[in-house]
Coordinates of C-alpha atoms in Angstrom, one line a residue:
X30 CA 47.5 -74.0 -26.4
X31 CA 49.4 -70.7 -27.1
X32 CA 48.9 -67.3 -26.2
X33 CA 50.1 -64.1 -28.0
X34 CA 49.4 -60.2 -26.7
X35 CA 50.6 -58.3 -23.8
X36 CA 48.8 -56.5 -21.1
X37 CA 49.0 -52.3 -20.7
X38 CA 48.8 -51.6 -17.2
X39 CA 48.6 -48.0 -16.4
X40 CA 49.1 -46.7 -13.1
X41 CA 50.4 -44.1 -10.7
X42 CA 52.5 -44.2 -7.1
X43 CA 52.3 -41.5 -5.0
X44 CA 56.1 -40.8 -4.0
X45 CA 55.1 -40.0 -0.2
X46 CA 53.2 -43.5 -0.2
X47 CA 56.0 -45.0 -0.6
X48 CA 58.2 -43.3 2.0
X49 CA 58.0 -44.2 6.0
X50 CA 56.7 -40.6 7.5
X51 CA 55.5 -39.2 4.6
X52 CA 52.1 -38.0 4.8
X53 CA 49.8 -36.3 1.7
X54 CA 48.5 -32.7 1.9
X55 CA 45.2 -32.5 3.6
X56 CA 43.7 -30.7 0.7
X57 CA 44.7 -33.7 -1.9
X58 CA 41.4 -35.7 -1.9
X59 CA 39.8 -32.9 -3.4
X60 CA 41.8 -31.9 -6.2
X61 CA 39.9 -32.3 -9.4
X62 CA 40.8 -33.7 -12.7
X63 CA 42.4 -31.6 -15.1
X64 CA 43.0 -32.5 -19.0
X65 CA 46.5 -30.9 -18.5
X66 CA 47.4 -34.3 -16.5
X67 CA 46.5 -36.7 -19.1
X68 CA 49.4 -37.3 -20.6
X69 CA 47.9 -38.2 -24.2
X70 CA 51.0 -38.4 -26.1
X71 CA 51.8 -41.5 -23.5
X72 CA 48.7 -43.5 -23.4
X73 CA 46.7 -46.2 -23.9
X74 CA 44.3 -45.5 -26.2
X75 CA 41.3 -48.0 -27.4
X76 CA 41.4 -49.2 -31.0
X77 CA 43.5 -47.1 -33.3
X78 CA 41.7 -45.3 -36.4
X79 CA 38.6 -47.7 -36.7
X80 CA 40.5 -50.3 -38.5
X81 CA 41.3 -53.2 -35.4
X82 CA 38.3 -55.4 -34.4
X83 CA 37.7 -55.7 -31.8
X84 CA 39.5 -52.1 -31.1
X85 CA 42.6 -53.2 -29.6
X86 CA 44.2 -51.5 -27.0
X87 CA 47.0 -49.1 -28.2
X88 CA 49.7 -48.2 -25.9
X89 CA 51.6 -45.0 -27.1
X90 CA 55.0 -43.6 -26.1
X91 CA 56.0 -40.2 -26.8
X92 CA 53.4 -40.0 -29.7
X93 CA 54.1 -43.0 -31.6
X94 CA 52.9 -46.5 -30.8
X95 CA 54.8 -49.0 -29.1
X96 CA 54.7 -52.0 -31.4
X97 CA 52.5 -53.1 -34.7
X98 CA 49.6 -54.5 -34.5
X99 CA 48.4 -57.3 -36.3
X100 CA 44.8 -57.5 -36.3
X101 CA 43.3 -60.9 -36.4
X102 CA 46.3 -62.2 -37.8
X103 CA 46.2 -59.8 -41.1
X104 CA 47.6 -56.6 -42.1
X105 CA 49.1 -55.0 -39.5
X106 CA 48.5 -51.5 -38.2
X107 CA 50.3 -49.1 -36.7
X108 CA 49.1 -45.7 -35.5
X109 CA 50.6 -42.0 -33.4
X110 CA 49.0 -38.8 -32.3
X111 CA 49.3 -35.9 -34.6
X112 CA 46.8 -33.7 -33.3
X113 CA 45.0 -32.7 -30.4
X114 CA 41.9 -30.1 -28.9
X115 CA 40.0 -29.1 -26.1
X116 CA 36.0 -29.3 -26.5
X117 CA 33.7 -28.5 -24.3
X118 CA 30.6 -31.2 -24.8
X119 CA 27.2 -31.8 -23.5
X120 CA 24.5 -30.0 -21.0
X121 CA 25.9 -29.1 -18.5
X122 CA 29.0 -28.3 -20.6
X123 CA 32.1 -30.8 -19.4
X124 CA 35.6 -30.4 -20.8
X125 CA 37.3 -33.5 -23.1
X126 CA 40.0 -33.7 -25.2
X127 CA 40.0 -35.3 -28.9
X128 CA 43.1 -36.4 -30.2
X129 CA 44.0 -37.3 -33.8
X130 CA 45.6 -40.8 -34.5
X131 CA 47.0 -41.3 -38.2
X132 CA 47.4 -44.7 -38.8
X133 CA 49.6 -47.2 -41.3
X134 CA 47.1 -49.8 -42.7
X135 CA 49.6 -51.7 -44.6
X136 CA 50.1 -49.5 -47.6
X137 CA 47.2 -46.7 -46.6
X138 CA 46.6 -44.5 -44.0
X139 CA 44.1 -43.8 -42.2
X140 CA 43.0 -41.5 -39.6
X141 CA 41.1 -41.8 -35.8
X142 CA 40.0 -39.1 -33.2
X143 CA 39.4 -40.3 -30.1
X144 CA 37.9 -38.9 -27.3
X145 CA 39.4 -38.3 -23.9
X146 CA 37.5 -37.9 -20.4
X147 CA 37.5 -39.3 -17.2
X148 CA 36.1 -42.3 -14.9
X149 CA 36.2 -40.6 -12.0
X150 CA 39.7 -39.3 -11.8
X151 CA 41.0 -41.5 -14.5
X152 CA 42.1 -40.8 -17.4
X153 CA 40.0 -42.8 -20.4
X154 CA 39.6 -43.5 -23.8
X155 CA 35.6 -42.9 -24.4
X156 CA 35.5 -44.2 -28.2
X157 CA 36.7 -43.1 -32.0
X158 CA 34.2 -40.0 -32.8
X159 CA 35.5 -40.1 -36.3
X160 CA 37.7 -42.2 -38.6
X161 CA 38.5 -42.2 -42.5
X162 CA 41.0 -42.9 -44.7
X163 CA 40.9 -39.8 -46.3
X164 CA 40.4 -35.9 -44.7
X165 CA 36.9 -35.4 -42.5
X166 CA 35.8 -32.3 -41.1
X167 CA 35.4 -31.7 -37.3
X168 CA 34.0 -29.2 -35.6
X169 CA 32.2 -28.2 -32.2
X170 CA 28.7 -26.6 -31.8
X171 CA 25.6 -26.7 -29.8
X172 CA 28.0 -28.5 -27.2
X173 CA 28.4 -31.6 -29.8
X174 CA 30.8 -32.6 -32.0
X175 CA 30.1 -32.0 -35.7
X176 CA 31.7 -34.7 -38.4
X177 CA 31.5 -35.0 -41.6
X178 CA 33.9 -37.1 -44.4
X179 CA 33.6 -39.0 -47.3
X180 CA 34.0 -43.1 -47.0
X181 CA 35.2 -46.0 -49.5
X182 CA 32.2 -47.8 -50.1
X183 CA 32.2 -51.9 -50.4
X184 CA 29.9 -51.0 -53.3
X185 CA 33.0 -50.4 -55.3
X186 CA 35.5 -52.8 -53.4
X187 CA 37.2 -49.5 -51.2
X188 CA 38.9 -48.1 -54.4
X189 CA 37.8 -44.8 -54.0
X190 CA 35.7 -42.7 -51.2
X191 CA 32.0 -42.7 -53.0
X192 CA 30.4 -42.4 -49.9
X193 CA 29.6 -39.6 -47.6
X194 CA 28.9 -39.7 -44.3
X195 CA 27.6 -36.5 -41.8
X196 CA 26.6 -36.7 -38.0
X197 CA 27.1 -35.2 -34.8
X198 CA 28.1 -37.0 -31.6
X199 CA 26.3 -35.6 -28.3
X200 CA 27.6 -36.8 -24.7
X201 CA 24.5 -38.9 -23.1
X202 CA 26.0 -38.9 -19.5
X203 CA 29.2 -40.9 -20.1
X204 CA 28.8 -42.1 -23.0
X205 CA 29.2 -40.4 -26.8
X206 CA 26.2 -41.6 -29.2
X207 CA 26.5 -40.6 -33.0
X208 CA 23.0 -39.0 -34.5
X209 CA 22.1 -38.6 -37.8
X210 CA 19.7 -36.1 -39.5
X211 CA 17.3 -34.7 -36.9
X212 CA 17.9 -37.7 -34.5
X213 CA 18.6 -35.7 -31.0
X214 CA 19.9 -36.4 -27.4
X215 CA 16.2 -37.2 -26.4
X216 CA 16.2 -40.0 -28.8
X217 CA 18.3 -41.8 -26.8
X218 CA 17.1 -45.0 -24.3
X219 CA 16.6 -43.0 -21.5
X220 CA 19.3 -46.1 -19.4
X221 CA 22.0 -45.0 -21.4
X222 CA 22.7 -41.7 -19.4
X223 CA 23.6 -43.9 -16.6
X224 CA 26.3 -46.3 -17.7
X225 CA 29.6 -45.9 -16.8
X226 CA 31.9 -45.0 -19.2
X227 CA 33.0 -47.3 -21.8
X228 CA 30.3 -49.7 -20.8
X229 CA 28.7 -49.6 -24.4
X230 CA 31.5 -52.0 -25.7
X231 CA 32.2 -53.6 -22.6
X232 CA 33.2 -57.8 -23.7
X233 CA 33.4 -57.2 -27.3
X234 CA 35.7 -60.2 -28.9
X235 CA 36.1 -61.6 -32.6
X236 CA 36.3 -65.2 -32.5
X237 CA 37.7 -66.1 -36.0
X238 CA 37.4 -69.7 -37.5
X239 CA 39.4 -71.7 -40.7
X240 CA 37.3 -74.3 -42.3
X241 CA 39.3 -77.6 -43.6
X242 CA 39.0 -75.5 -47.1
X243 CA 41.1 -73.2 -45.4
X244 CA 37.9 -70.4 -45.4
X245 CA 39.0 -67.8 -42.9
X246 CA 35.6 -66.5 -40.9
X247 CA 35.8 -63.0 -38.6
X248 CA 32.7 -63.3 -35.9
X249 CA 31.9 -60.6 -33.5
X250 CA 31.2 -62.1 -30.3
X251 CA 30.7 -61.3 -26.2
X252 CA 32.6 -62.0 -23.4
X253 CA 30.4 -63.4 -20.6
X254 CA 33.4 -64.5 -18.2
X255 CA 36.8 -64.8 -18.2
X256 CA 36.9 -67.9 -20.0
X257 CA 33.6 -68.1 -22.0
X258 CA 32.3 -66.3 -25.4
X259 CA 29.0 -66.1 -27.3
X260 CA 28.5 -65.3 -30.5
X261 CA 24.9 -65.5 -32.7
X262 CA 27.1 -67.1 -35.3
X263 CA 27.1 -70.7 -36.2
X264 CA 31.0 -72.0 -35.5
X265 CA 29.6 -75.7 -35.4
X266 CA 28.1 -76.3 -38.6
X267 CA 28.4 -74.9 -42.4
X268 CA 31.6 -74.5 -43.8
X269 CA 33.1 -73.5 -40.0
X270 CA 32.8 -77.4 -39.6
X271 CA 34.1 -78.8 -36.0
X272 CA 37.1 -75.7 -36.3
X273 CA 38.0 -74.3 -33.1
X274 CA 38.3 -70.7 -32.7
X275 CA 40.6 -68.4 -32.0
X276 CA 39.5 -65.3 -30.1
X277 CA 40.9 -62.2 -30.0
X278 CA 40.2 -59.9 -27.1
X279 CA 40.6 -55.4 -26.9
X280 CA 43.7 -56.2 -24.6
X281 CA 45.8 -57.6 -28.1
X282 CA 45.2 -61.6 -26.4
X283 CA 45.0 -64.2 -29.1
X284 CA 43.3 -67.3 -27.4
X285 CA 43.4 -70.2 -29.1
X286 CA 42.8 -73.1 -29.1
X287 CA 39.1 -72.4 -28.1
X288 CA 36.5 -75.1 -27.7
X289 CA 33.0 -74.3 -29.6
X290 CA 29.5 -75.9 -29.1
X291 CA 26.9 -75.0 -30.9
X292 CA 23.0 -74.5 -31.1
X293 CA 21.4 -75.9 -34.1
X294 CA 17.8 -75.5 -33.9
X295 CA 14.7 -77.3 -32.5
X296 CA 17.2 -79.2 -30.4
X297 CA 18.8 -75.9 -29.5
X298 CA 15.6 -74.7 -27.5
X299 CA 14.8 -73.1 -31.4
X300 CA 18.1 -71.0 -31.1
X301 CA 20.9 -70.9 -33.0
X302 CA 24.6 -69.6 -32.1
X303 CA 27.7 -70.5 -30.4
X304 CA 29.4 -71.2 -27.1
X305 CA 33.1 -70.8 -26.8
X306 CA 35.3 -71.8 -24.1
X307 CA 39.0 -70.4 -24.1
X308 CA 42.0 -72.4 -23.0
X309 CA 42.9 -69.3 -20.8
X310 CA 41.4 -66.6 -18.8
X311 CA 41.5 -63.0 -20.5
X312 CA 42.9 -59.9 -20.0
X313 CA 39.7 -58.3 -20.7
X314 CA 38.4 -57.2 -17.5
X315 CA 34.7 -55.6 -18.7
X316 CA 32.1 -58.3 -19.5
X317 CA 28.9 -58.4 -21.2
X318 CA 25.3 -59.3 -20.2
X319 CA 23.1 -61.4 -22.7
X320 CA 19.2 -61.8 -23.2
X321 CA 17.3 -63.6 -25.9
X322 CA 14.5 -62.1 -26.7
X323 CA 11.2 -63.3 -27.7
X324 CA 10.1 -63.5 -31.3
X325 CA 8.5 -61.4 -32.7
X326 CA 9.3 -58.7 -30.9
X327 CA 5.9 -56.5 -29.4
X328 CA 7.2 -52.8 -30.1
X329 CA 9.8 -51.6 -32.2
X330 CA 12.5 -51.2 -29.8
X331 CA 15.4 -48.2 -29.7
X332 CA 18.9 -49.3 -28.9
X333 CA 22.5 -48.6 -29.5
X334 CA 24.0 -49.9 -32.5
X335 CA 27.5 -51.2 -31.8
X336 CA 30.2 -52.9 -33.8
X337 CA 33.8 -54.0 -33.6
X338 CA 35.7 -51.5 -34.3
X339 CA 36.0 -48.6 -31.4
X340 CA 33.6 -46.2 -33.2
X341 CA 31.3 -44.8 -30.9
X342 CA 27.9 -46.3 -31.1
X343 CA 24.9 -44.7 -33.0
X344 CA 20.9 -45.1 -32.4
X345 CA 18.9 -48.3 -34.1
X346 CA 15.9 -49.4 -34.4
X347 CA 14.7 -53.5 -33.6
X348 CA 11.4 -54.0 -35.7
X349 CA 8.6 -56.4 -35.0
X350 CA 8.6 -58.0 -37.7
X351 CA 11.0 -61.6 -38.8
X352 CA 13.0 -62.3 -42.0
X353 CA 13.7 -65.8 -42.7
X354 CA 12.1 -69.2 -41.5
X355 CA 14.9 -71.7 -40.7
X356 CA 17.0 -68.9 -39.0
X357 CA 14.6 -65.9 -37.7
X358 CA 16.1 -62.5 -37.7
X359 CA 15.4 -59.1 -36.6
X360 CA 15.5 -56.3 -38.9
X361 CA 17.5 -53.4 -37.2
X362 CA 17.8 -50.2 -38.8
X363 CA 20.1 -47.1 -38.0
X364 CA 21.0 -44.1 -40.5
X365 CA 24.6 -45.1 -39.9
X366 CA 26.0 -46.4 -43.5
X367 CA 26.4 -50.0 -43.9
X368 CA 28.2 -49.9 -46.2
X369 CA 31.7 -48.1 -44.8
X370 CA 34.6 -50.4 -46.0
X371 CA 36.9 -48.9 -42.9
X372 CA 33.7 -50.3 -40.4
X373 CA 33.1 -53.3 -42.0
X374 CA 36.1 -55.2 -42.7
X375 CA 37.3 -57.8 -42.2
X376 CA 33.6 -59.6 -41.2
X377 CA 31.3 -60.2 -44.6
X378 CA 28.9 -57.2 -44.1
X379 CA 28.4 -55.1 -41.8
X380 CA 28.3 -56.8 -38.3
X381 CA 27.4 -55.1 -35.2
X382 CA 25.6 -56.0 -31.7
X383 CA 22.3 -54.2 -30.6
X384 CA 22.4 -52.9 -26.9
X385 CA 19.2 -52.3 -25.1
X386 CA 18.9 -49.7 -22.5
X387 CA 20.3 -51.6 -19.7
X388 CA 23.0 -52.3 -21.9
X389 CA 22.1 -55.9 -22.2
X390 CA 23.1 -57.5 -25.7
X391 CA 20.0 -59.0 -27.5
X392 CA 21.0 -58.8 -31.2
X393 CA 23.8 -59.7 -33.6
X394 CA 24.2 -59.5 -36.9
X395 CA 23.6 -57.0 -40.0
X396 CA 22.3 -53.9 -40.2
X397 CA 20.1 -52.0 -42.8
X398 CA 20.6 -48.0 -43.4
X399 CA 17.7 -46.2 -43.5
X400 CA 15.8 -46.1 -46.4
X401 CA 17.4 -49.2 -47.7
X402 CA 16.1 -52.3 -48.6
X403 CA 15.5 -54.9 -45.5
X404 CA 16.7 -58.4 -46.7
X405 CA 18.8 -59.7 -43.6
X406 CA 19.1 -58.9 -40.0
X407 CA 20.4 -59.5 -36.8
X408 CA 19.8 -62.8 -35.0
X409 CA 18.7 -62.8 -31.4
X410 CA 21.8 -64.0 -28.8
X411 CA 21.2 -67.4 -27.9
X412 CA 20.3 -67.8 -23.7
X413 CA 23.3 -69.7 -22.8
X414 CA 21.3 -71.2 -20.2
X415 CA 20.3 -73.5 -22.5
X416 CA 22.6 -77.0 -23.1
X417 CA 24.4 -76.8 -26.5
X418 CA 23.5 -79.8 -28.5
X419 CA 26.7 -80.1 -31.0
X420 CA 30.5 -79.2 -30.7
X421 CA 34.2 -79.6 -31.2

């Protein structure tokens, strides 16, 4: 059993709490927020230029970060702020702050701009708005944030930036949802505007496996509580074998070992997927909810579109109808590209989860781009409810 990370704690003492006498001005409880008083060039900022998964936390000191990061083991990572603005986002107009991080991804570079608001009178991360290894374009108008950049494509193995990429990111009460084309704020699950911030990628993990060939697998998973995962992924059969799994939590925790048990069918309840139970508690205070829906789905349903990496999420749809027979999945579409090299590694293909309006998880998987041909999609998340029938 081993565990590897460390925990950013920020907080602040109030110099007359801490002295006998001392009492606060009367008129302190009602100062407001300002983005003067986040301190951005020493803070903890979420994931550092889209290239972590899940987006680790990224503690900064006086601009440069405190330590590299090693995602998942790999190449490491390390990131500071370069740049930074005030914006003025959404209806009614509130005030944030992006800042630019540049990042070393082993021998590239890459950059992130994060955006900065608060949780009441805290200071928080909300998401990456934008991220690229080369320049991108970003601008403010209509109260939304304007982006545009070219991407390295998988097409062509990352080699060069042959894909191009152009949204806008409007505020939907707390949170930031990319849109594409003529998608608008109204497009939205009408929910969304009421979740707190950062609760569309509250309990993301990657649970990563290494088969007796020595096959290293990246999963994206959910954290359900502080010592249980679920992923739509099969870790108990295939080439994962009976592997354990490490897991990797947004607080920079390895886990491992982790126990996995798995559902394998028509002895699964029909569901397939994994349960994983860590040797130790996380870090990670935000959890995630889980439903397994019924197939085929009635309606087409709109959610958020959500992957690994800290890049705020975009609209998708859920269609009614079912692709395969042994392993029935969904087919989600959203007009964000699938095939963004930055996004995708280091899963297979581009892996994301699909958030209803309540922000309950129902889907994992792939995703299609609009207009693309449909030939995989997302499996539903099993109930875990239901008693595994296989494990390590």
């Amino acid at each position: 059993m081993r565990w590897r990370g460390w925990r950013a704690v920020a907080s602040g003492l109030a110099v007359c709490g801490l002295v006998a006498g001392c009492s606060a001005p009367q008129n302190a409880a009602a100062a407001a927020p300002r983005l003067s008083d986040i301190a951005y060039r020493n803070f903890v900022y979420r994931g550092g230029c889209d290239w972590d998964k899940p987006g680790l936390d990224t503690p900064m000191a006086w601009g440069r970060q405190t330590g590299v990061v090693t995602r998942t083991g790999t190449v490491p990572s390390h990131a500071e702020v370069v740049d930074s603005r005030r914006v003025r986002l959404g209806t009614p107009a509130r005030d944030y702050l992006i800042v630019r991080l540049q990042c070393s991804i082993g021998d590239a570079t890459a950059t992130g701009w994060h955006l900065l608001g608060f949780d009441g009178t805290q200071p928080v991360d909300l998401g990456i708005v934008a991220a690229a290894y080369g320049p991108l374009d970003l601008q403010v108008a209509d109260g939304q944030l304007v982006v545009g950049h070219e991407y390295r494509s998988t097409a062509d193995r990352g080699l060069s930036d042959t894909g191009r990429t152009d949204y806008r990111v409007a505020m939907v009460g707390n949170t930031p949802v990319r849109l594409y084309g003529d998608e608008q704020p109204s497009d939205v699950p009408a929910g969304v505007d009421r979740w707190a911030p950062n609760a569309w990628r509250a309990g993301l993990v990657t649970l990563v496996t290494t088969s007796p060939a020595g096959v290293t697998g990246w999963h994206l998973g959910v954290q359900l509580d502080p010592t249980t995962a679920i992923t739509a992924d099969d870790l108990t059969v295939g080439d994962a074998g009976c592997t354990p799994a490490a897991t990797w939590t947004h607080a920079g925790q390895r886990i491992d070992p982790a126990g996995t048990q798995g559902w394998v069918g028509a002895d699964g309840a029909g569901q397939r997927g994994s349960l994983v139970t860590l040797s130790l508690p996380t870090d990670a205070p935000d959890l995630a909810r889980v439903a397994r829906p019924a197939l085929p789905l009635s309606t087409p349903l709109r959610g958020l579109l959500v992957t690994g990496s800290g890049l705020v999420p975009a609209l998708a749809t859920a269609g009614t109808a079912t692709l395969g027979s042994a392993v029935p999945t969904v087919p989600v579409t959203s007009r964000a590209p699938a095939d963004d090299r930055l996004e995708t590694q280091p899963f297979a293909g581009p892996t994301a989860v699909f958030r209803d309006e309540q922000g309950t998880v129902l889907l994992s998987g792939a995703w299609t781009a609009s207009g693309a041909s449909t030939t995989e999609g997302m499996r539903p998340m099993p109930d875990p409810g239901v008693t595994p029938v296989s494990g390590c």
